[in-house]
mmCIF file with all atom_site columns, C-alpha atoms in Angstrom:
data_model
loop_
_atom_site.group_PDB
_atom_site.id
_atom_site.type_symbol
_atom_site.label_atom_id
_atom_site.label_alt_id
_atom_site.label_comp_id
_atom_site.label_asym_id
_atom_site.label_entity_id
_atom_site.label_seq_id
_atom_site.pdbx_PDB_ins_code
_atom_site.Cartn_x
_atom_site.Cartn_y
_atom_site.Cartn_z
_atom_site.occupancy
_atom_site.B_iso_or_equiv
_atom_site.pdbx_formal_charge
_atom_site.auth_seq_id
_atom_site.auth_comp_id
_atom_site.auth_asym_id
_atom_site.auth_atom_id
_atom_site.pdbx_PDB_model_num
ATOM 1   C CA . GLN A 1 1   ? 35.388 3.613  3.774  1.00 0.00 ? 1   GLN A CA 1
ATOM 2   C CA . VAL A 1 2   ? 34.471 5.974  6.054  1.00 0.00 ? 2   VAL A CA 1
ATOM 3   C CA . GLN A 1 3   ? 31.912 8.287  4.104  1.00 0.00 ? 3   GLN A CA 1
ATOM 4   C CA . LEU A 1 4   ? 29.803 11.007 6.030  1.00 0.00 ? 4   LEU A CA 1
ATOM 5   C CA . THR A 1 5   ? 27.439 13.580 4.254  1.00 0.00 ? 5   THR A CA 1
ATOM 6   C CA . GLU A 1 6   ? 25.662 15.595 5.272  1.00 0.00 ? 6   GLU A CA 1
ATOM 7   C CA . SER A 1 7   ? 22.854 17.844 2.609  1.00 0.00 ? 7   SER A CA 1
ATOM 8   C CA . GLY A 1 8   ? 19.497 20.690 3.702  1.00 0.00 ? 8   GLY A CA 1
ATOM 9   C CA . PRO A 1 9   ? 19.295 23.050 1.732  1.00 0.00 ? 9   PRO A CA 1
ATOM 10  C CA . GLY A 1 10  ? 21.463 26.214 1.805  1.00 0.00 ? 10  GLY A CA 1
ATOM 11  C CA . LEU A 1 11  ? 19.561 29.449 2.262  1.00 0.00 ? 11  LEU A CA 1
ATOM 12  C CA . VAL A 1 12  ? 16.873 29.412 5.199  1.00 0.00 ? 12  VAL A CA 1
ATOM 13  C CA . HIS A 1 13  ? 15.385 32.846 6.165  1.00 0.00 ? 13  HIS A CA 1
ATOM 14  C CA . PRO A 1 14  ? 15.332 34.057 9.156  1.00 0.00 ? 14  PRO A CA 1
ATOM 15  C CA . SER A 1 15  ? 13.347 32.942 12.143 1.00 0.00 ? 15  SER A CA 1
ATOM 16  C CA . GLU A 1 16  ? 12.197 29.937 10.569 1.00 0.00 ? 16  GLU A CA 1
ATOM 17  C CA . THR A 1 17  ? 14.251 25.979 11.450 1.00 0.00 ? 17  THR A CA 1
ATOM 18  C CA . LEU A 1 18  ? 17.324 24.242 9.847  1.00 0.00 ? 18  LEU A CA 1
ATOM 19  C CA . SER A 1 19  ? 16.604 20.479 9.013  1.00 0.00 ? 19  SER A CA 1
ATOM 20  C CA . LEU A 1 20  ? 20.322 18.707 7.737  1.00 0.00 ? 20  LEU A CA 1
ATOM 21  C CA . THR A 1 21  ? 20.696 15.248 6.911  1.00 0.00 ? 21  THR A CA 1
ATOM 22  C CA . CYS A 1 22  ? 24.340 13.573 7.349  1.00 0.00 ? 22  CYS A CA 1
ATOM 23  C CA . THR A 1 23  ? 24.379 10.313 5.519  1.00 0.00 ? 23  THR A CA 1
ATOM 24  C CA . VAL A 1 24  ? 27.171 7.717  7.066  1.00 0.00 ? 24  VAL A CA 1
ATOM 25  C CA . SER A 1 25  ? 28.442 4.939  5.632  1.00 0.00 ? 25  SER A CA 1
ATOM 26  C CA . GLY A 1 26  ? 31.845 2.621  5.612  1.00 0.00 ? 26  GLY A CA 1
ATOM 27  C CA . PHE A 1 27  ? 30.487 2.402  9.748  1.00 0.00 ? 27  PHE A CA 1
ATOM 28  C CA . SER A 1 28  ? 27.482 1.291  12.129 1.00 0.00 ? 28  SER A CA 1
ATOM 29  C CA . LEU A 1 29  ? 25.784 4.466  13.771 1.00 0.00 ? 29  LEU A CA 1
ATOM 30  C CA . THR A 1 30  ? 25.366 1.609  16.722 1.00 0.00 ? 30  THR A CA 1
ATOM 31  C CA . GLY A 1 31  ? 29.370 1.449  17.020 1.00 0.00 ? 31  GLY A CA 1
ATOM 32  C CA . TYR A 1 32  ? 30.246 5.271  16.810 1.00 0.00 ? 32  TYR A CA 1
ATOM 33  C CA . SER A 1 33  ? 28.831 8.617  17.463 1.00 0.00 ? 33  SER A CA 1
ATOM 34  C CA . VAL A 1 34  ? 28.090 11.026 15.267 1.00 0.00 ? 34  VAL A CA 1
ATOM 35  C CA . TYR A 1 35  ? 29.347 14.963 16.338 1.00 0.00 ? 35  TYR A CA 1
ATOM 36  C CA . TRP A 1 36  ? 28.038 17.839 14.247 1.00 0.00 ? 36  TRP A CA 1
ATOM 37  C CA . VAL A 1 37  ? 30.152 21.208 14.825 1.00 0.00 ? 37  VAL A CA 1
ATOM 38  C CA . ARG A 1 38  ? 29.362 24.072 12.459 1.00 0.00 ? 38  ARG A CA 1
ATOM 39  C CA . GLN A 1 39  ? 32.337 26.671 11.254 1.00 0.00 ? 39  GLN A CA 1
ATOM 40  C CA . PRO A 1 40  ? 31.157 30.807 10.443 1.00 0.00 ? 40  PRO A CA 1
ATOM 41  C CA . SER A 1 41  ? 32.612 31.655 7.215  1.00 0.00 ? 41  SER A CA 1
ATOM 42  C CA . GLY A 1 42  ? 36.201 32.825 8.100  1.00 0.00 ? 42  GLY A CA 1
ATOM 43  C CA . LYS A 1 43  ? 36.135 31.643 11.380 1.00 0.00 ? 43  LYS A CA 1
ATOM 44  C CA . GLY A 1 44  ? 37.114 29.196 14.247 1.00 0.00 ? 44  GLY A CA 1
ATOM 45  C CA . LEU A 1 45  ? 34.698 25.701 14.691 1.00 0.00 ? 45  LEU A CA 1
ATOM 46  C CA . GLU A 1 46  ? 31.580 25.010 17.591 1.00 0.00 ? 46  GLU A CA 1
ATOM 47  C CA . TRP A 1 47  ? 30.195 21.834 18.612 1.00 0.00 ? 47  TRP A CA 1
ATOM 48  C CA . MET A 1 48  ? 27.448 21.787 18.130 1.00 0.00 ? 48  MET A CA 1
ATOM 49  C CA . GLY A 1 49  ? 25.266 18.158 19.383 1.00 0.00 ? 49  GLY A CA 1
ATOM 50  C CA . ARG A 1 50  ? 25.599 14.658 19.082 1.00 0.00 ? 50  ARG A CA 1
ATOM 51  C CA . MET A 1 51  ? 24.534 11.375 19.085 1.00 0.00 ? 51  MET A CA 1
ATOM 52  C CA . ARG A 1 52  ? 25.718 8.480  20.718 1.00 0.00 ? 52  ARG A CA 1
ATOM 53  C CA . TYR A 1 53  ? 26.175 5.545  19.500 1.00 0.00 ? 53  TYR A CA 1
ATOM 54  C CA . ASN A 1 54  ? 23.696 4.487  21.868 1.00 0.00 ? 54  ASN A CA 1
ATOM 55  C CA . GLY A 1 55  ? 21.026 6.252  20.746 1.00 0.00 ? 55  GLY A CA 1
ATOM 56  C CA . ASP A 1 56  ? 21.608 9.582  23.738 1.00 0.00 ? 56  ASP A CA 1
ATOM 57  C CA . THR A 1 57  ? 22.259 12.957 22.774 1.00 0.00 ? 57  THR A CA 1
ATOM 58  C CA . SER A 1 58  ? 23.779 15.908 24.484 1.00 0.00 ? 58  SER A CA 1
ATOM 59  C CA . TYR A 1 59  ? 24.491 19.034 23.067 1.00 0.00 ? 59  TYR A CA 1
ATOM 60  C CA . ASN A 1 60  ? 26.371 22.707 23.517 1.00 0.00 ? 60  ASN A CA 1
ATOM 61  C CA . SER A 1 61  ? 24.522 24.632 26.580 1.00 0.00 ? 61  SER A CA 1
ATOM 62  C CA . ALA A 1 62  ? 24.385 28.398 24.066 1.00 0.00 ? 62  ALA A CA 1
ATOM 63  C CA . LEU A 1 63  ? 22.611 25.946 21.318 1.00 0.00 ? 63  LEU A CA 1
ATOM 64  C CA . LYS A 1 64  ? 20.632 23.438 24.262 1.00 0.00 ? 64  LYS A CA 1
ATOM 65  C CA . SER A 1 65  ? 17.696 25.565 23.479 1.00 0.00 ? 65  SER A CA 1
ATOM 66  C CA . ARG A 1 66  ? 17.024 25.773 19.695 1.00 0.00 ? 66  ARG A CA 1
ATOM 67  C CA . LEU A 1 67  ? 18.996 22.714 18.808 1.00 0.00 ? 67  LEU A CA 1
ATOM 68  C CA . SER A 1 68  ? 17.562 18.901 18.313 1.00 0.00 ? 68  SER A CA 1
ATOM 69  C CA . ILE A 1 69  ? 19.568 15.549 17.045 1.00 0.00 ? 69  ILE A CA 1
ATOM 70  C CA . SER A 1 70  ? 18.155 12.344 15.504 1.00 0.00 ? 70  SER A CA 1
ATOM 71  C CA . ARG A 1 71  ? 19.319 9.827  13.880 1.00 0.00 ? 71  ARG A CA 1
ATOM 72  C CA . ASP A 1 72  ? 17.314 6.351  12.071 1.00 0.00 ? 72  ASP A CA 1
ATOM 73  C CA . THR A 1 73  ? 19.953 3.907  11.631 1.00 0.00 ? 73  THR A CA 1
ATOM 74  C CA . SER A 1 74  ? 18.359 1.793  9.879  1.00 0.00 ? 74  SER A CA 1
ATOM 75  C CA . LYS A 1 75  ? 18.980 4.565  6.670  1.00 0.00 ? 75  LYS A CA 1
ATOM 76  C CA . ASN A 1 76  ? 22.459 4.870  8.176  1.00 0.00 ? 76  ASN A CA 1
ATOM 77  C CA . GLN A 1 77  ? 20.917 9.018  8.675  1.00 0.00 ? 77  GLN A CA 1
ATOM 78  C CA . VAL A 1 78  ? 21.564 11.063 11.248 1.00 0.00 ? 78  VAL A CA 1
ATOM 79  C CA . PHE A 1 79  ? 19.604 14.307 11.624 1.00 0.00 ? 79  PHE A CA 1
ATOM 80  C CA . LEU A 1 80  ? 20.089 18.195 12.770 1.00 0.00 ? 80  LEU A CA 1
ATOM 81  C CA . LYS A 1 81  ? 17.337 20.742 13.697 1.00 0.00 ? 81  LYS A CA 1
ATOM 82  C CA . MET A 1 82  ? 17.638 24.105 14.894 1.00 0.00 ? 82  MET A CA 1
ATOM 83  C CA . ASN A 1 83  ? 14.987 26.018 15.302 1.00 0.00 ? 83  ASN A CA 1
ATOM 84  C CA . SER A 1 84  ? 14.873 30.267 15.355 1.00 0.00 ? 84  SER A CA 1
ATOM 85  C CA . LEU A 1 85  ? 18.223 30.740 12.822 1.00 0.00 ? 85  LEU A CA 1
ATOM 86  C CA . GLN A 1 86  ? 19.498 34.162 12.459 1.00 0.00 ? 86  GLN A CA 1
ATOM 87  C CA . THR A 1 87  ? 21.924 35.654 10.339 1.00 0.00 ? 87  THR A CA 1
ATOM 88  C CA . ASP A 1 88  ? 25.240 35.191 13.211 1.00 0.00 ? 88  ASP A CA 1
ATOM 89  C CA . ASP A 1 89  ? 23.780 31.020 12.038 1.00 0.00 ? 89  ASP A CA 1
ATOM 90  C CA . THR A 1 90  ? 25.277 31.102 8.926  1.00 0.00 ? 90  THR A CA 1
ATOM 91  C CA . GLY A 1 91  ? 28.358 28.847 7.856  1.00 0.00 ? 91  GLY A CA 1
ATOM 92  C CA . THR A 1 92  ? 28.853 25.953 7.287  1.00 0.00 ? 92  THR A CA 1
ATOM 93  C CA . TYR A 1 93  ? 27.368 22.497 8.876  1.00 0.00 ? 93  TYR A CA 1
ATOM 94  C CA . TYR A 1 94  ? 29.718 19.355 9.467  1.00 0.00 ? 94  TYR A CA 1
ATOM 95  C CA . CYS A 1 95  ? 28.803 15.793 10.717 1.00 0.00 ? 95  CYS A CA 1
ATOM 96  C CA . THR A 1 96  ? 31.927 14.142 11.996 1.00 0.00 ? 96  THR A CA 1
ATOM 97  C CA . ARG A 1 97  ? 32.399 10.922 13.625 1.00 0.00 ? 97  ARG A CA 1
ATOM 98  C CA . ALA A 1 98  ? 33.548 9.710  17.355 1.00 0.00 ? 98  ALA A CA 1
ATOM 99  C CA . ARG A 1 99  ? 35.400 7.104  18.597 1.00 0.00 ? 99  ARG A CA 1
ATOM 100 C CA . ARG A 1 100 ? 35.051 6.127  22.312 1.00 0.00 ? 100 ARG A CA 1
ATOM 101 C CA . VAL A 1 101 ? 38.158 6.310  22.718 1.00 0.00 ? 101 VAL A CA 1
ATOM 102 C CA . TYR A 1 102 ? 38.576 9.863  23.412 1.00 0.00 ? 102 TYR A CA 1
ATOM 103 C CA . ARG A 1 103 ? 35.139 10.554 22.119 1.00 0.00 ? 103 ARG A CA 1
ATOM 104 C CA . VAL A 1 104 ? 37.829 12.155 18.772 1.00 0.00 ? 104 VAL A CA 1
ATOM 105 C CA . MET A 1 105 ? 36.572 13.409 15.606 1.00 0.00 ? 105 MET A CA 1
ATOM 106 C CA . ASP A 1 106 ? 38.419 10.639 13.155 1.00 0.00 ? 106 ASP A CA 1
ATOM 107 C CA . ALA A 1 107 ? 35.922 11.808 9.987  1.00 0.00 ? 107 ALA A CA 1
ATOM 108 C CA . TRP A 1 108 ? 34.855 14.901 8.671  1.00 0.00 ? 108 TRP A CA 1
ATOM 109 C CA . GLY A 1 109 ? 31.574 15.306 6.139  1.00 0.00 ? 109 GLY A CA 1
ATOM 110 C CA . GLN A 1 110 ? 32.483 17.767 3.166  1.00 0.00 ? 110 GLN A CA 1
ATOM 111 C CA . GLY A 1 111 ? 30.415 20.204 4.739  1.00 0.00 ? 111 GLY A CA 1
ATOM 112 C CA . ALA A 1 112 ? 27.167 22.090 4.532  1.00 0.00 ? 112 ALA A CA 1
ATOM 113 C CA . SER A 1 113 ? 27.192 25.281 3.692  1.00 0.00 ? 113 SER A CA 1
ATOM 114 C CA . VAL A 1 114 ? 23.887 27.681 4.647  1.00 0.00 ? 114 VAL A CA 1
ATOM 115 C CA . THR A 1 115 ? 23.381 31.338 4.210  1.00 0.00 ? 115 THR A CA 1
ATOM 116 C CA . VAL A 1 116 ? 20.393 31.873 6.433  1.00 0.00 ? 116 VAL A CA 1
ATOM 117 C CA . SER A 1 117 ? 19.053 35.495 4.517  1.00 0.00 ? 117 SER A CA 1
ATOM 118 C CA . SER A 1 118 ? 16.012 37.264 3.855  1.00 0.00 ? 118 SER A CA 1
ATOM 119 C CA . ASP B 2 1   ? 34.018 26.080 28.961 1.00 0.00 ? 1   ASP B CA 1
ATOM 120 C CA . THR B 2 2   ? 37.257 24.982 28.652 1.00 0.00 ? 2   THR B CA 1
ATOM 121 C CA . VAL B 2 3   ? 37.919 28.147 26.755 1.00 0.00 ? 3   VAL B CA 1
ATOM 122 C CA . LEU B 2 4   ? 41.424 27.116 24.142 1.00 0.00 ? 4   LEU B CA 1
ATOM 123 C CA . THR B 2 5   ? 44.477 29.554 22.673 1.00 0.00 ? 5   THR B CA 1
ATOM 124 C CA . GLN B 2 6   ? 46.208 29.523 20.425 1.00 0.00 ? 6   GLN B CA 1
ATOM 125 C CA . SER B 2 7   ? 48.706 32.423 19.075 1.00 0.00 ? 7   SER B CA 1
ATOM 126 C CA . PRO B 2 8   ? 46.560 33.835 15.086 1.00 0.00 ? 8   PRO B CA 1
ATOM 127 C CA . ALA B 2 9   ? 49.635 32.877 13.031 1.00 0.00 ? 9   ALA B CA 1
ATOM 128 C CA . LEU B 2 10  ? 53.104 31.911 11.914 1.00 0.00 ? 10  LEU B CA 1
ATOM 129 C CA . ALA B 2 11  ? 54.519 32.048 8.753  1.00 0.00 ? 11  ALA B CA 1
ATOM 130 C CA . VAL B 2 12  ? 58.108 29.472 8.079  1.00 0.00 ? 12  VAL B CA 1
ATOM 131 C CA . SER B 2 13  ? 60.779 28.480 5.336  1.00 0.00 ? 13  SER B CA 1
ATOM 132 C CA . PRO B 2 14  ? 60.162 24.892 4.219  1.00 0.00 ? 14  PRO B CA 1
ATOM 133 C CA . GLY B 2 15  ? 62.846 22.776 5.730  1.00 0.00 ? 15  GLY B CA 1
ATOM 134 C CA . GLU B 2 16  ? 62.051 24.169 9.162  1.00 0.00 ? 16  GLU B CA 1
ATOM 135 C CA . ARG B 2 17  ? 60.516 22.988 12.390 1.00 0.00 ? 17  ARG B CA 1
ATOM 136 C CA . VAL B 2 18  ? 58.206 25.134 13.993 1.00 0.00 ? 18  VAL B CA 1
ATOM 137 C CA . THR B 2 19  ? 56.229 24.018 17.209 1.00 0.00 ? 19  THR B CA 1
ATOM 138 C CA . ILE B 2 20  ? 52.164 25.033 17.158 1.00 0.00 ? 20  ILE B CA 1
ATOM 139 C CA . SER B 2 21  ? 51.187 25.711 20.714 1.00 0.00 ? 21  SER B CA 1
ATOM 140 C CA . CYS B 2 22  ? 47.395 25.407 22.227 1.00 0.00 ? 22  CYS B CA 1
ATOM 141 C CA . ARG B 2 23  ? 47.201 26.237 26.148 1.00 0.00 ? 23  ARG B CA 1
ATOM 142 C CA . ALA B 2 24  ? 43.178 25.430 28.189 1.00 0.00 ? 24  ALA B CA 1
ATOM 143 C CA . SER B 2 25  ? 41.783 27.438 30.640 1.00 0.00 ? 25  SER B CA 1
ATOM 144 C CA . GLU B 2 26  ? 41.515 24.587 32.543 1.00 0.00 ? 26  GLU B CA 1
ATOM 145 C CA . SER B 2 27  ? 43.404 20.215 32.620 1.00 0.00 ? 27  SER B CA 1
ATOM 146 C CA . VAL B 2 28  ? 42.358 18.020 30.231 1.00 0.00 ? 28  VAL B CA 1
ATOM 147 C CA . SER B 2 29  ? 44.602 15.717 30.822 1.00 0.00 ? 29  SER B CA 1
ATOM 148 C CA . THR B 2 30  ? 45.726 14.494 27.779 1.00 0.00 ? 30  THR B CA 1
ATOM 149 C CA . GLY B 2 31  ? 42.143 14.961 26.006 1.00 0.00 ? 31  GLY B CA 1
ATOM 150 C CA . MET B 2 32  ? 43.267 16.789 23.536 1.00 0.00 ? 32  MET B CA 1
ATOM 151 C CA . HIS B 2 33  ? 43.603 16.848 19.329 1.00 0.00 ? 33  HIS B CA 1
ATOM 152 C CA . TRP B 2 34  ? 44.808 18.809 16.940 1.00 0.00 ? 34  TRP B CA 1
ATOM 153 C CA . TYR B 2 35  ? 42.850 18.997 13.020 1.00 0.00 ? 35  TYR B CA 1
ATOM 154 C CA . GLN B 2 36  ? 44.706 20.765 9.982  1.00 0.00 ? 36  GLN B CA 1
ATOM 155 C CA . GLN B 2 37  ? 42.596 22.150 8.025  1.00 0.00 ? 37  GLN B CA 1
ATOM 156 C CA . LYS B 2 38  ? 43.122 23.898 3.905  1.00 0.00 ? 38  LYS B CA 1
ATOM 157 C CA . PRO B 2 39  ? 40.899 26.482 2.365  1.00 0.00 ? 39  PRO B CA 1
ATOM 158 C CA . GLY B 2 40  ? 37.337 25.263 1.469  1.00 0.00 ? 40  GLY B CA 1
ATOM 159 C CA . GLN B 2 41  ? 37.755 21.652 3.087  1.00 0.00 ? 41  GLN B CA 1
ATOM 160 C CA . GLN B 2 42  ? 36.794 20.269 5.864  1.00 0.00 ? 42  GLN B CA 1
ATOM 161 C CA . PRO B 2 43  ? 39.487 19.572 8.871  1.00 0.00 ? 43  PRO B CA 1
ATOM 162 C CA . LYS B 2 44  ? 41.307 16.729 9.438  1.00 0.00 ? 44  LYS B CA 1
ATOM 163 C CA . LEU B 2 45  ? 43.067 14.945 12.464 1.00 0.00 ? 45  LEU B CA 1
ATOM 164 C CA . LEU B 2 46  ? 46.609 15.041 13.084 1.00 0.00 ? 46  LEU B CA 1
ATOM 165 C CA . ILE B 2 47  ? 46.827 13.856 16.330 1.00 0.00 ? 47  ILE B CA 1
ATOM 166 C CA . TYR B 2 48  ? 44.655 12.371 18.785 1.00 0.00 ? 48  TYR B CA 1
ATOM 167 C CA . GLY B 2 49  ? 45.169 12.103 23.284 1.00 0.00 ? 49  GLY B CA 1
ATOM 168 C CA . ALA B 2 50  ? 47.834 14.785 23.092 1.00 0.00 ? 50  ALA B CA 1
ATOM 169 C CA . SER B 2 51  ? 50.092 11.943 21.246 1.00 0.00 ? 51  SER B CA 1
ATOM 170 C CA . ASN B 2 52  ? 48.831 9.663  19.205 1.00 0.00 ? 52  ASN B CA 1
ATOM 171 C CA . LEU B 2 53  ? 49.936 10.020 15.536 1.00 0.00 ? 53  LEU B CA 1
ATOM 172 C CA . GLU B 2 54  ? 46.262 9.643  12.965 1.00 0.00 ? 54  GLU B CA 1
ATOM 173 C CA . SER B 2 55  ? 46.742 6.927  10.945 1.00 0.00 ? 55  SER B CA 1
ATOM 174 C CA . GLY B 2 56  ? 48.524 7.828  7.480  1.00 0.00 ? 56  GLY B CA 1
ATOM 175 C CA . VAL B 2 57  ? 49.132 10.794 8.911  1.00 0.00 ? 57  VAL B CA 1
ATOM 176 C CA . PRO B 2 58  ? 52.972 12.125 8.199  1.00 0.00 ? 58  PRO B CA 1
ATOM 177 C CA . ALA B 2 59  ? 55.420 11.390 11.187 1.00 0.00 ? 59  ALA B CA 1
ATOM 178 C CA . ARG B 2 60  ? 56.427 14.963 10.252 1.00 0.00 ? 60  ARG B CA 1
ATOM 179 C CA . PHE B 2 61  ? 53.918 15.634 12.502 1.00 0.00 ? 61  PHE B CA 1
ATOM 180 C CA . SER B 2 62  ? 53.505 15.695 16.411 1.00 0.00 ? 62  SER B CA 1
ATOM 181 C CA . GLY B 2 63  ? 52.011 16.825 18.893 1.00 0.00 ? 63  GLY B CA 1
ATOM 182 C CA . SER B 2 64  ? 53.410 17.216 23.153 1.00 0.00 ? 64  SER B CA 1
ATOM 183 C CA . GLY B 2 65  ? 51.573 18.390 26.128 1.00 0.00 ? 65  GLY B CA 1
ATOM 184 C CA . SER B 2 66  ? 48.689 17.135 28.667 1.00 0.00 ? 66  SER B CA 1
ATOM 185 C CA . GLY B 2 67  ? 47.444 19.065 31.648 1.00 0.00 ? 67  GLY B CA 1
ATOM 186 C CA . THR B 2 68  ? 46.761 23.066 30.100 1.00 0.00 ? 68  THR B CA 1
ATOM 187 C CA . ASP B 2 69  ? 49.200 23.409 28.041 1.00 0.00 ? 69  ASP B CA 1
ATOM 188 C CA . PHE B 2 70  ? 50.222 21.130 24.772 1.00 0.00 ? 70  PHE B CA 1
ATOM 189 C CA . THR B 2 71  ? 51.876 21.392 21.029 1.00 0.00 ? 71  THR B CA 1
ATOM 190 C CA . LEU B 2 72  ? 51.808 20.696 18.007 1.00 0.00 ? 72  LEU B CA 1
ATOM 191 C CA . THR B 2 73  ? 55.131 20.450 16.019 1.00 0.00 ? 73  THR B CA 1
ATOM 192 C CA . ILE B 2 74  ? 56.234 19.957 12.445 1.00 0.00 ? 74  ILE B CA 1
ATOM 193 C CA . ASP B 2 75  ? 59.131 18.802 11.981 1.00 0.00 ? 75  ASP B CA 1
ATOM 194 C CA . PRO B 2 76  ? 60.723 19.834 8.922  1.00 0.00 ? 76  PRO B CA 1
ATOM 195 C CA . VAL B 2 77  ? 57.538 21.925 7.453  1.00 0.00 ? 77  VAL B CA 1
ATOM 196 C CA . GLU B 2 78  ? 56.609 21.430 3.562  1.00 0.00 ? 78  GLU B CA 1
ATOM 197 C CA . ALA B 2 79  ? 55.045 23.077 1.141  1.00 0.00 ? 79  ALA B CA 1
ATOM 198 C CA . ASP B 2 80  ? 52.220 21.179 1.124  1.00 0.00 ? 80  ASP B CA 1
ATOM 199 C CA . ASP B 2 81  ? 52.201 22.388 5.207  1.00 0.00 ? 81  ASP B CA 1
ATOM 200 C CA . THR B 2 82  ? 50.221 25.491 4.607  1.00 0.00 ? 82  THR B CA 1
ATOM 201 C CA . ALA B 2 83  ? 47.159 25.062 5.998  1.00 0.00 ? 83  ALA B CA 1
ATOM 202 C CA . THR B 2 84  ? 44.906 26.406 9.954  1.00 0.00 ? 84  THR B CA 1
ATOM 203 C CA . TYR B 2 85  ? 45.543 23.739 12.833 1.00 0.00 ? 85  TYR B CA 1
ATOM 204 C CA . PHE B 2 86  ? 43.037 23.565 15.240 1.00 0.00 ? 86  PHE B CA 1
ATOM 205 C CA . CYS B 2 87  ? 43.828 22.105 18.693 1.00 0.00 ? 87  CYS B CA 1
ATOM 206 C CA . GLN B 2 88  ? 40.206 20.757 20.337 1.00 0.00 ? 88  GLN B CA 1
ATOM 207 C CA . GLN B 2 89  ? 39.735 19.580 23.393 1.00 0.00 ? 89  GLN B CA 1
ATOM 208 C CA . SER B 2 90  ? 37.657 16.443 24.487 1.00 0.00 ? 90  SER B CA 1
ATOM 209 C CA . TRP B 2 91  ? 37.499 16.400 28.361 1.00 0.00 ? 91  TRP B CA 1
ATOM 210 C CA . ASN B 2 92  ? 35.742 19.256 29.041 1.00 0.00 ? 92  ASN B CA 1
ATOM 211 C CA . ASP B 2 93  ? 32.753 19.057 26.499 1.00 0.00 ? 93  ASP B CA 1
ATOM 212 C CA . TRP B 2 94  ? 34.101 19.590 23.570 1.00 0.00 ? 94  TRP B CA 1
ATOM 213 C CA . THR B 2 95  ? 35.725 23.381 22.469 1.00 0.00 ? 95  THR B CA 1
ATOM 214 C CA . PHE B 2 96  ? 38.415 23.822 19.463 1.00 0.00 ? 96  PHE B CA 1
ATOM 215 C CA . GLY B 2 97  ? 41.209 26.900 19.970 1.00 0.00 ? 97  GLY B CA 1
ATOM 216 C CA . GLY B 2 98  ? 40.812 30.065 17.336 1.00 0.00 ? 98  GLY B CA 1
ATOM 217 C CA . GLY B 2 99  ? 42.780 28.202 14.974 1.00 0.00 ? 99  GLY B CA 1
ATOM 218 C CA . THR B 2 100 ? 46.873 29.276 13.965 1.00 0.00 ? 100 THR B CA 1
ATOM 219 C CA . LYS B 2 101 ? 47.861 30.199 10.231 1.00 0.00 ? 101 LYS B CA 1
ATOM 220 C CA . LEU B 2 102 ? 50.728 28.823 9.528  1.00 0.00 ? 102 LEU B CA 1
ATOM 221 C CA . GLU B 2 103 ? 51.634 30.482 6.223  1.00 0.00 ? 103 GLU B CA 1
ATOM 222 C CA . LEU B 2 104 ? 55.537 29.250 4.434  1.00 0.00 ? 104 LEU B CA 1
ATOM 223 C CA . LYS B 2 105 ? 57.920 32.001 3.261  1.00 0.00 ? 105 LYS B CA 1
#
């Protein structure tokens, strides 16, 4: 079945870089896009960016200067890197699978909790 | 950015019908989707394309609307439906509503 699993450090110091990995199974990264979404504790959801099925990327304009998304199709992994982290970047980070039709996120990982603190 | 506005909270009794609304700041055609999120869990897709029921989701859930005004209906509401419901548009990039917390009386 379709699975997405986020992994990465739970604690990041201010001004440092966050690196997260999304490992997928049950579908191909060349057939579906993978999006990253984050959620500050107790708050709403924010779309961060995407790795399209064809290898193209696009980013939320508010995060574009700090964010990079890449992939390794041989390992079924998508990577997120975001630099210059601050305390308001604390929250849960999800990777999701998106269908081409409607560009809807139809499967979500369980989320990676990230705390930015010194 | 397309801003999506939802009422923050609703309280209903089991067996009743509830409608959760979402208004977009500009037209999103039928590029509107609904998710359910329970505490400590990831969001789950319920409705896509404004009115299409996701596979495996109970038929008690339905969606309607186009353009700027959308509705998620649960009829009848069950105790397990206690959750926060988010609308999300994919017509103009991707944005989410602030969520509607549904509580049962």
